[in-house]
Each structure stands twice: as structure tokens, then as C-alpha cells.
Tab-separated table of C-alpha atoms and ligand atoms in Angstrom:
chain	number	residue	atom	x	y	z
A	1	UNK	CA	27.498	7.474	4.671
A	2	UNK	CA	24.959	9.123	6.917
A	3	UNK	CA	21.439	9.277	5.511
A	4	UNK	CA	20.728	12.573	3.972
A	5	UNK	CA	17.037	14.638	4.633
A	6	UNK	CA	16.728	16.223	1.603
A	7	UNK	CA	13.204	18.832	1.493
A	8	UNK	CA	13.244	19.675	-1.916
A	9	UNK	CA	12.793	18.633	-5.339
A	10	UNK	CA	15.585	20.596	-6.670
A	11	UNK	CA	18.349	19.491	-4.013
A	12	UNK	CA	17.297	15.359	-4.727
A	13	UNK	CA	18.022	15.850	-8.050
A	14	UNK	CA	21.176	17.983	-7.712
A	15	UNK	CA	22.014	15.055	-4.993
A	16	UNK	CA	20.953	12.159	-7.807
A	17	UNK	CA	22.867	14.031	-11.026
A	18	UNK	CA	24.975	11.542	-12.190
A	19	UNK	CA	23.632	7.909	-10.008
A	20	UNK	CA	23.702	5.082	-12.197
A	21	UNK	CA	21.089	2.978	-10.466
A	22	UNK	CA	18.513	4.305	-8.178
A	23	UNK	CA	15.607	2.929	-6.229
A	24	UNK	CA	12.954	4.635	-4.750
A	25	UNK	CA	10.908	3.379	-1.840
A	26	UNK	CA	7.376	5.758	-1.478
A	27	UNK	CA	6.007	6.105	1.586
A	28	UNK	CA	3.867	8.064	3.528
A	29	UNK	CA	6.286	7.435	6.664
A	30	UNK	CA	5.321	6.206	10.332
A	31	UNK	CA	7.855	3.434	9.294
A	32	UNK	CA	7.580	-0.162	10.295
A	33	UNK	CA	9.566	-3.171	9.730
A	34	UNK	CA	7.657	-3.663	6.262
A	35	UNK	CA	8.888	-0.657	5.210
A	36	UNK	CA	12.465	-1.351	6.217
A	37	UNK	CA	12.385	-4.568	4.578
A	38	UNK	CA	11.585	-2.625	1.280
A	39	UNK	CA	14.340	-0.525	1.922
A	40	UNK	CA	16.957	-3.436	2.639
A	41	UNK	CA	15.685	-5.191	-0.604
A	42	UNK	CA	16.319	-1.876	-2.521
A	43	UNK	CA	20.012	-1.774	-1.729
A	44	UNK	CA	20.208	-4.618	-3.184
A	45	UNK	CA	19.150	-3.303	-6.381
A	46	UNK	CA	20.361	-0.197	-6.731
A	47	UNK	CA	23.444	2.194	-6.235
A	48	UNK	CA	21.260	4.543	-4.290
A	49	UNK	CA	18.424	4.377	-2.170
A	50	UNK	CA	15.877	7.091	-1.672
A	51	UNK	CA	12.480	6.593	0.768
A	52	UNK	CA	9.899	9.224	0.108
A	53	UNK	CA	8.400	10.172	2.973
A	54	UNK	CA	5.086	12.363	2.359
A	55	UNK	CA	1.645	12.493	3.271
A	56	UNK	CA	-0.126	13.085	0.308
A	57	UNK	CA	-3.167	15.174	1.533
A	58	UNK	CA	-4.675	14.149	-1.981
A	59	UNK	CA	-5.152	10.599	-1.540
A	60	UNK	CA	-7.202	11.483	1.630
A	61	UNK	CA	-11.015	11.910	1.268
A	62	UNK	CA	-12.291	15.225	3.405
A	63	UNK	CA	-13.315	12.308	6.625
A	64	UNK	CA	-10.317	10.339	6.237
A	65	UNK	CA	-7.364	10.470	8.819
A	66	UNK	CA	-4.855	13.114	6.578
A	67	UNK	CA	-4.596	15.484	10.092
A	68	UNK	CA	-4.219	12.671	12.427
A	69	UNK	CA	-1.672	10.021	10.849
A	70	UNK	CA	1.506	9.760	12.102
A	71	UNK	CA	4.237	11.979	11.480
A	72	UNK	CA	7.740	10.992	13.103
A	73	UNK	CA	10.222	12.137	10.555
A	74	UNK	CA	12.826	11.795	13.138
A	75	UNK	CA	11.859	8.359	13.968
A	76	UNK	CA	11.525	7.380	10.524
A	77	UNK	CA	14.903	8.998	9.632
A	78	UNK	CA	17.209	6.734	12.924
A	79	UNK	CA	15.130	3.290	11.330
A	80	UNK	CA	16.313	4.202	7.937
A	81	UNK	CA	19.547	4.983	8.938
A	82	UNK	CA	20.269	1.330	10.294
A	83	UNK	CA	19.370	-0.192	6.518
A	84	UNK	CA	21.822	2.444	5.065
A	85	UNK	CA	19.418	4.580	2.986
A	86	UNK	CA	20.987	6.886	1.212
A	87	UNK	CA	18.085	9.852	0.970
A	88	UNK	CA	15.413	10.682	2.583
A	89	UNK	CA	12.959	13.074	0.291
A	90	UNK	CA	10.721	14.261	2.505
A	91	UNK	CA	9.262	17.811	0.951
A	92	UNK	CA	6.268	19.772	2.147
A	93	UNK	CA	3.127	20.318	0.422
A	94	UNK	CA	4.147	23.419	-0.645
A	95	UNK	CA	6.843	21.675	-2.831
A	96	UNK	CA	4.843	19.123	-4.273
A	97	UNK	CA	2.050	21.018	-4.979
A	98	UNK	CA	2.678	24.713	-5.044
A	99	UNK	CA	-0.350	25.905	-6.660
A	100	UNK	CA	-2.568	24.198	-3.928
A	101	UNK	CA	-4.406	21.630	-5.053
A	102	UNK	CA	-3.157	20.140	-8.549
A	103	UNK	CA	-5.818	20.579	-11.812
A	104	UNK	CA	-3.730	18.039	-13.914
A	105	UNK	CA	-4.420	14.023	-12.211
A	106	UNK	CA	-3.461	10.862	-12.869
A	107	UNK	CA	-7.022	8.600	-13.211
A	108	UNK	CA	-7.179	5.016	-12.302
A	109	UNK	CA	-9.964	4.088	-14.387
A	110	UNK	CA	-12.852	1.473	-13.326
A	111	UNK	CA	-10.536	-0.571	-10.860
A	112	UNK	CA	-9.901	2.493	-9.124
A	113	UNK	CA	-13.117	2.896	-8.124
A	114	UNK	CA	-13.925	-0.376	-6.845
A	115	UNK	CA	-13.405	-1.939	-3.679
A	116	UNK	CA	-10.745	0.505	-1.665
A	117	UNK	CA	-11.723	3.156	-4.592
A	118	UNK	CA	-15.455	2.454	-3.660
A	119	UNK	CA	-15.057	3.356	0.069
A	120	UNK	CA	-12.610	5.965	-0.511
A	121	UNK	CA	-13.447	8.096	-3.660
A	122	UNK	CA	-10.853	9.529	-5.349
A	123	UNK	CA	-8.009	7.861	-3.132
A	124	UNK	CA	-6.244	5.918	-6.351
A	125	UNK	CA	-6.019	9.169	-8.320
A	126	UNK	CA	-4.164	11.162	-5.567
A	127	UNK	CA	-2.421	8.135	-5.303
A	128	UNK	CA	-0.777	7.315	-8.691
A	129	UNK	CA	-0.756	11.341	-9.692
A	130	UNK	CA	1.667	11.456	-6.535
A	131	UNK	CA	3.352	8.595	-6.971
A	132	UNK	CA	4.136	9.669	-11.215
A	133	UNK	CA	5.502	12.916	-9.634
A	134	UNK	CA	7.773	10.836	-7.084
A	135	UNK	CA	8.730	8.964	-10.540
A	136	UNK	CA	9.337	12.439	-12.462
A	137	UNK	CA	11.016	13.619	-9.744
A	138	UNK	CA	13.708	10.707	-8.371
A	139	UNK	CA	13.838	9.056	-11.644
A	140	UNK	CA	14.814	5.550	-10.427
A	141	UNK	CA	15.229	2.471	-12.312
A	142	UNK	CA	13.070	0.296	-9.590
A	143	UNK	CA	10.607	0.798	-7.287
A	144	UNK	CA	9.324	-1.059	-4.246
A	145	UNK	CA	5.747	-1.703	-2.963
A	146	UNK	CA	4.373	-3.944	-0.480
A	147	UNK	CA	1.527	-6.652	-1.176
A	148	UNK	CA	-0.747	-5.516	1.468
A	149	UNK	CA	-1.761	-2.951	-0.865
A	150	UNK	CA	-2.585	-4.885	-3.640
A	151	UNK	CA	-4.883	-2.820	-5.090
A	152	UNK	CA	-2.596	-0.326	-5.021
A	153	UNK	CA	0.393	-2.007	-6.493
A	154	UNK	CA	-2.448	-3.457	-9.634
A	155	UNK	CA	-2.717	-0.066	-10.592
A	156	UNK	CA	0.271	1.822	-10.110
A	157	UNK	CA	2.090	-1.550	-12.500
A	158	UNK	CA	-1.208	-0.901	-14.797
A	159	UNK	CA	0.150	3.157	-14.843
A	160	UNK	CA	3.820	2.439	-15.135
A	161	UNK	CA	2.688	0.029	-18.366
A	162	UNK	CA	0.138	2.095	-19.516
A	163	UNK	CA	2.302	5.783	-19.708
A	164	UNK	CA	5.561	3.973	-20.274
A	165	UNK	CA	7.668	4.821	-17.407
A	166	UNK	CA	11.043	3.717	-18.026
A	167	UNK	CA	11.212	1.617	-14.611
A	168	UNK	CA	10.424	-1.462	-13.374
A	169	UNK	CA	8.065	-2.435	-9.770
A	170	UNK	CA	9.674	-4.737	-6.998
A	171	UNK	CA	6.786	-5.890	-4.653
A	172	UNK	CA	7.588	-7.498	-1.427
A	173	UNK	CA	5.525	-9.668	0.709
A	174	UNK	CA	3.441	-8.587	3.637
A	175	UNK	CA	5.410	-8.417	6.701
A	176	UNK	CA	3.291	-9.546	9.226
A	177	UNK	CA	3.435	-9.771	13.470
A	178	UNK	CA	4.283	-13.528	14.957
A	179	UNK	CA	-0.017	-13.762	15.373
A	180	UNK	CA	-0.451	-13.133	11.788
A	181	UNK	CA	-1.736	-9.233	11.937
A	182	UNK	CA	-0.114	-7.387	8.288
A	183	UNK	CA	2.324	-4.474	9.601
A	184	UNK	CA	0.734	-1.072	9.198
A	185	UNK	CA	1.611	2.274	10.083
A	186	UNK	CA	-2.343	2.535	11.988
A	187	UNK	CA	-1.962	-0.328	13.758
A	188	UNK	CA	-0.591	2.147	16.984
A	189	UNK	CA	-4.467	3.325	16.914
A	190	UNK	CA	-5.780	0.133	18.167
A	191	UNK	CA	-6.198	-0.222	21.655
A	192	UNK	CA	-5.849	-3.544	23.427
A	193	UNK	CA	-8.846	-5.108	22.571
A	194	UNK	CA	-9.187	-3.493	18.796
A	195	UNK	CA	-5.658	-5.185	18.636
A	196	UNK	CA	-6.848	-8.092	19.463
A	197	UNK	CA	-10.152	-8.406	17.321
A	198	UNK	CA	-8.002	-6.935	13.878
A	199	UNK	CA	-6.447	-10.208	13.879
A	200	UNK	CA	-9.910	-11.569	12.025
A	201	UNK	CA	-8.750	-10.077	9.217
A	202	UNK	CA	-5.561	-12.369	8.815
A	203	UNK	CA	-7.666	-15.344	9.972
A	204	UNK	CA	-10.304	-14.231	7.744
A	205	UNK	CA	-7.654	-15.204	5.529
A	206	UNK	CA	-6.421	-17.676	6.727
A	207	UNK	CA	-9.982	-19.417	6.966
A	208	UNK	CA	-9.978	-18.916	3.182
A	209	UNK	CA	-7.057	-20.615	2.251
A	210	UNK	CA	-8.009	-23.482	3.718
A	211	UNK	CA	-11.085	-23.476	1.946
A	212	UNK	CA	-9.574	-22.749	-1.977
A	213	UNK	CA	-10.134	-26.560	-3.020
A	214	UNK	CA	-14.491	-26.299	-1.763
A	215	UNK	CA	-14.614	-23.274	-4.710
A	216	UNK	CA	-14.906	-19.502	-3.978
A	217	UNK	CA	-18.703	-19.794	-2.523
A	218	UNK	CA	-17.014	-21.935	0.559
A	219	UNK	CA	-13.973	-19.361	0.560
A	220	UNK	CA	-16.286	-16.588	1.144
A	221	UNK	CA	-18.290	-18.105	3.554
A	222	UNK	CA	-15.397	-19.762	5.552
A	223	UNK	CA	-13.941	-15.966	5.882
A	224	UNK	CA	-17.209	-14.352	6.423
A	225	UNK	CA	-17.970	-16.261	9.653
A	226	UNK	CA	-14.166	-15.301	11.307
A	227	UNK	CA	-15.390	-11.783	10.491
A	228	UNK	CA	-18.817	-11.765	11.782
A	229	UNK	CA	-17.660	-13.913	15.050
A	230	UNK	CA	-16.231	-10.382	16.365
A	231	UNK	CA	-18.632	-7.581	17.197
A	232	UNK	CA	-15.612	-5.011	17.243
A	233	UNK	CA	-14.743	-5.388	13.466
A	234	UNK	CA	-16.800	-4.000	10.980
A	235	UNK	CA	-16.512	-5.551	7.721
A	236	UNK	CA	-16.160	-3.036	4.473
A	237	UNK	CA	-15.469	-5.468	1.712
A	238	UNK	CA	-14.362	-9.266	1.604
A	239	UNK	CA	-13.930	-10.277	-2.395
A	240	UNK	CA	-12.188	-12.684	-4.341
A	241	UNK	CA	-10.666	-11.051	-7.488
A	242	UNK	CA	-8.291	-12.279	-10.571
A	243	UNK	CA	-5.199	-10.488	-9.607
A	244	UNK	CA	-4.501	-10.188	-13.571
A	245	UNK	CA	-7.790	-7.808	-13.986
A	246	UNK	CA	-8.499	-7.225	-10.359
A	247	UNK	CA	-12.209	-7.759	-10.955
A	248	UNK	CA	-13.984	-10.134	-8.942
A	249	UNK	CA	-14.308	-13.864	-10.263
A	250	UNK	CA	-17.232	-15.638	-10.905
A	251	UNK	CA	-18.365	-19.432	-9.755
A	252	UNK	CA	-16.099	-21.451	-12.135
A	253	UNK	CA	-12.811	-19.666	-11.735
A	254	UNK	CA	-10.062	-21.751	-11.317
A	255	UNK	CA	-6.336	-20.911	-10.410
A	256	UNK	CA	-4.542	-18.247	-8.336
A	257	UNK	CA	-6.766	-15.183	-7.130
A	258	UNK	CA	-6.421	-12.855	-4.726
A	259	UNK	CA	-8.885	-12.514	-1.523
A	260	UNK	CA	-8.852	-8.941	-0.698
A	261	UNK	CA	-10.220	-7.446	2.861
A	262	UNK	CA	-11.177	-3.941	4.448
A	263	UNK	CA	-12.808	-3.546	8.218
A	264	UNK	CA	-13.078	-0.925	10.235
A	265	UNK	CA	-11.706	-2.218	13.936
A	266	UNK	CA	-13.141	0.953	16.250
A	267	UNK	CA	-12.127	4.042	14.290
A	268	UNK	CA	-9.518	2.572	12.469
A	269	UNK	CA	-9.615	1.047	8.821
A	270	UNK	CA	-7.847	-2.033	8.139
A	271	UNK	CA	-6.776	-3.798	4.792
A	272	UNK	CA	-5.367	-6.876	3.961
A	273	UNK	CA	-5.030	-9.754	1.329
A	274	UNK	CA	-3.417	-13.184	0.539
A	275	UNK	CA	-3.337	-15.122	-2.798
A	276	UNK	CA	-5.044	-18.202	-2.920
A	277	UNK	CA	-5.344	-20.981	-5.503
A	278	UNK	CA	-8.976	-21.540	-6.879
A	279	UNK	CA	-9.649	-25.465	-7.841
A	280	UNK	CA	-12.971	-24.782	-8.638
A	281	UNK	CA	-16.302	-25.342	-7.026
A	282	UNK	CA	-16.874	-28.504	-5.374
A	283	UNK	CA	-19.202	-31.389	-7.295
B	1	PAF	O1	1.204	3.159	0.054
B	1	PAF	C1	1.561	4.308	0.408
B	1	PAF	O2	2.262	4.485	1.405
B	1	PAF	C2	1.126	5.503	-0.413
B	1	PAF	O3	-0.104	5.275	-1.027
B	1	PAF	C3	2.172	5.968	-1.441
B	1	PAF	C4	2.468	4.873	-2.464
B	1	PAF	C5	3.459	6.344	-0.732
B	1	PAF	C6	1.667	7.193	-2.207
B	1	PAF	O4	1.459	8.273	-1.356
């Protein structure tokens, strides 16, 4: 079966009456092979696929990118159609939010306005309100997220637990390029030499990792330098947090934590993360 555009709320659920199993995949299109490997995962989980495809103007701050990021709903629509999606729900703003912008939000609390929520104020609360209408709307019995957004996919599960949606969260690992830079949909605004200097965020990474058993002082000074070697990268925030609280750890922490990164690389933000095992700092 072809994959099906469907524009609004009331045709997706006149085209889901009746599914036994569905999974949604949310995304805010510009598709890359992350995306698709969400999608691929969610057949095998479900009778029927549906990929949201909507850029939610209220998860973007009044400086942030909302005019300029890509839109290729065609594009999006031939990649899909290769994994065998089943729907594509991509409505306008008018549909979602018909009364302009919505009174009633979803908040994300103290996490949400930390690290990602600190440099982008009220990004987590357009976020999961959009994503609880997506849920409202589709109704599916799983629901797929990728890692790179961690903080993201910490507080959407904290939602879904919290307000008792009847569905459960797949997350999938970050797909990354052979030289170790995380698949995103605004990695087509870096230029040659931006493209070259984002990789310090995966070696940033990487650089940590190798440093989990000296204790989370030698972590964050191992990843510091990559970041600081590379006058085109701009660092917003490089913290260790306990992926069970997503609050930042302290000296003695010991076992798996997450190492979470945001830089600007020219005009473009960048984000990106990797779990790490914490031994403890070094005697
Ligand atoms: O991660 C994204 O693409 C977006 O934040 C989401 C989950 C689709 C909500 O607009």
C-alpha cells in the first residue's frame, strides 16, 4: 500500500478507526536516515505506522530557526514510502491550533528548564503540549524517539508516566555519519568547514568516554579541550547528568550517566550525547 498524506485530524482518525496496533513516529520532518530507522523499527511493532510531520511553531523561541527549517514534505513523503509507512499526518497550524496560539500547555517542570530548556525558554512545553496532542490525536500503542534528544525523550517518558498515557516509548540509538557526526535535520546548514569543526561535538564525546574510569572532573576536562581546540564551535553547555533524574552529578557518582552537549557551529545549534559509565574519581 502506497503511503497516505493525510492533513487533518479528523481524516487520521477516520483512517485509524478500527487499527489494532499503531505506532506513531513525531517529527518535525526534513527526514534523515535516523528518522527512517525509527520508522523501520515501528513496523515492527505495530499494524500501522504513522510519521507526524509538523513544525511546531511553539517549541520555537521568537530568534530560533521556526521560518527557516526545512520543509520538504515531498521529499520526506518518497523516503517514507521506501520503509512502507502507512500515514503521513502532516496538518497545518491551523489544524493543530485553531485558536492561534494554545492557552492550555503541557509544563515540563524544573528539568525543562535546564540545560536545552535554559538556552531555549519555553521549548519543552511546546514540545510535550504538541507531542500529548499527537498522542490524543493518533492514539498509538508505541511511540518512537531518538537518543540524540535525550532531554527530550527524559521528559516526554516523565509526561507519558506522570498523566498516564496508555502507551509505551521505543527510543532508538543515534544514527550517526561514518566520522561520528549524530544525523540531524540542520546539519544541511553547515558549510564545509562548519561541517568539519561540528564533529568536536562527537569527539567531545568520544574524549569523554575514554576518560569515565579518571571520575567526571577528568571527563569534563578531557571533552572541554576537543571543544575549545576549534575556534568555529561555540560551546553552550557540556554536563554530565544521572539519566534517571537528569540533574547533573556530583564528584562521587558512580555508574552510567549521560554526557550531554550543545554548540553553536556558525549559525547553527548543535546537540548531542552518549552514555558513559562513571567509576568514580580517581585516588
Ligand atoms: O524531536 C522532534 O522532532 C520534535 O521535538 C517533536 C518530538 C516531533 C515534537 O515537535
Amino acid at each position: 500500500m502506497p503511503t497516505i498524506v493525510v492533513e487533518t485530524i479528523a481524516a487520521l482518525r477516520a483512517a485509524l478507526a478500527g487499527a489494532d496496533s499503531v505506532a506513531l513516529v513525531p517529527t518535525l520532518g526534513a527526514l534523515h536516515d535516523g528518522h527512517l530507522a525509527l520508522a523501520r523499527r515501528a513496523k515492527e511493532l505495530a499494524d500501522v505506522v504513522v510519521v507526524s510531520i509538523f513544525v511546531n511553531p511553539l517549541q520555537f523561541g521568537p530568534n530560533e530557526d521556526y521560518a527557516r527549517y526545512p520543509r520538504d514534505l515531498e521529499g520526506d513523503a518518497a523516503r517514507l514510502e521506501t520503509v512502507g509507512v502507512d500515514y503521513i499526518f502532516a496538518p497545518g497550524v491551523d489544524d493543530m491550533y485553531p485558536n492561534g496560539r494554545v492557552e492550555t500547555r503541557i509544563t515540563a517542570g524544573d528539568v525543562g528548564t535546564r540545560f536545552e530548556g535554559a538556552s531555549r525558554p519555553g521549548h519543552f512545553d511546546g514540545v510535550l503540549t504538541v507531542v500529548a496532542k499527537l498522542f490524543n490525536i493518533v492514539g498509538p500503542t508505541v511511540v518512537m524517539f531518538g537518543q540524540k534528544d535525550a532531554q527530550q525523550v527524559f521528559l516526554v517518558k516523565r509526561m507519558v508516566h506522570d498523566l498516564d498515557f496508555p502507551l509505551r516509548i521505543e527510543v532508538m540509538p543515534t544514527v550517526r555519519e561514518p566520522d561520528g557526526l549524530a544525523l540531524s535535520s540542520r546539519n544541511r546548514f553547515l558549510d564545509v568547514n562548519e561541517r568539519r569543526a561540528a564533529l568536536a561535538l562527537s569527539r567531545a564525546l568520544e574524549a569523554a568516554e575514554s576518560s569515565a574510569d579518571r571520575g567526571i572532573d577528568a571527563v569534563l576536562a578531557a571533552s572541554q579541550s576537543v571543544i575549545s581546540g576549534d575556534d568555529l564551535v561555540q560551546l553552550d553547555y557540556l554536563k554530565v547528568v544521572d539519566p534517571k533524574t537528569f540533574l547533573p552529578v556530583d564528584d562521587g557518582f558512580q555508574g552510567k550517566a549521560t554526557v550531554i552537549i550543545a554548540a553553536r557551529v556558525g549559525n547553527t545549534r548543535l546537540i548531542d550525547n552518549e552514555n558513559i559509565f562513571l567509576a568514580g574519581a580517581a585516588k
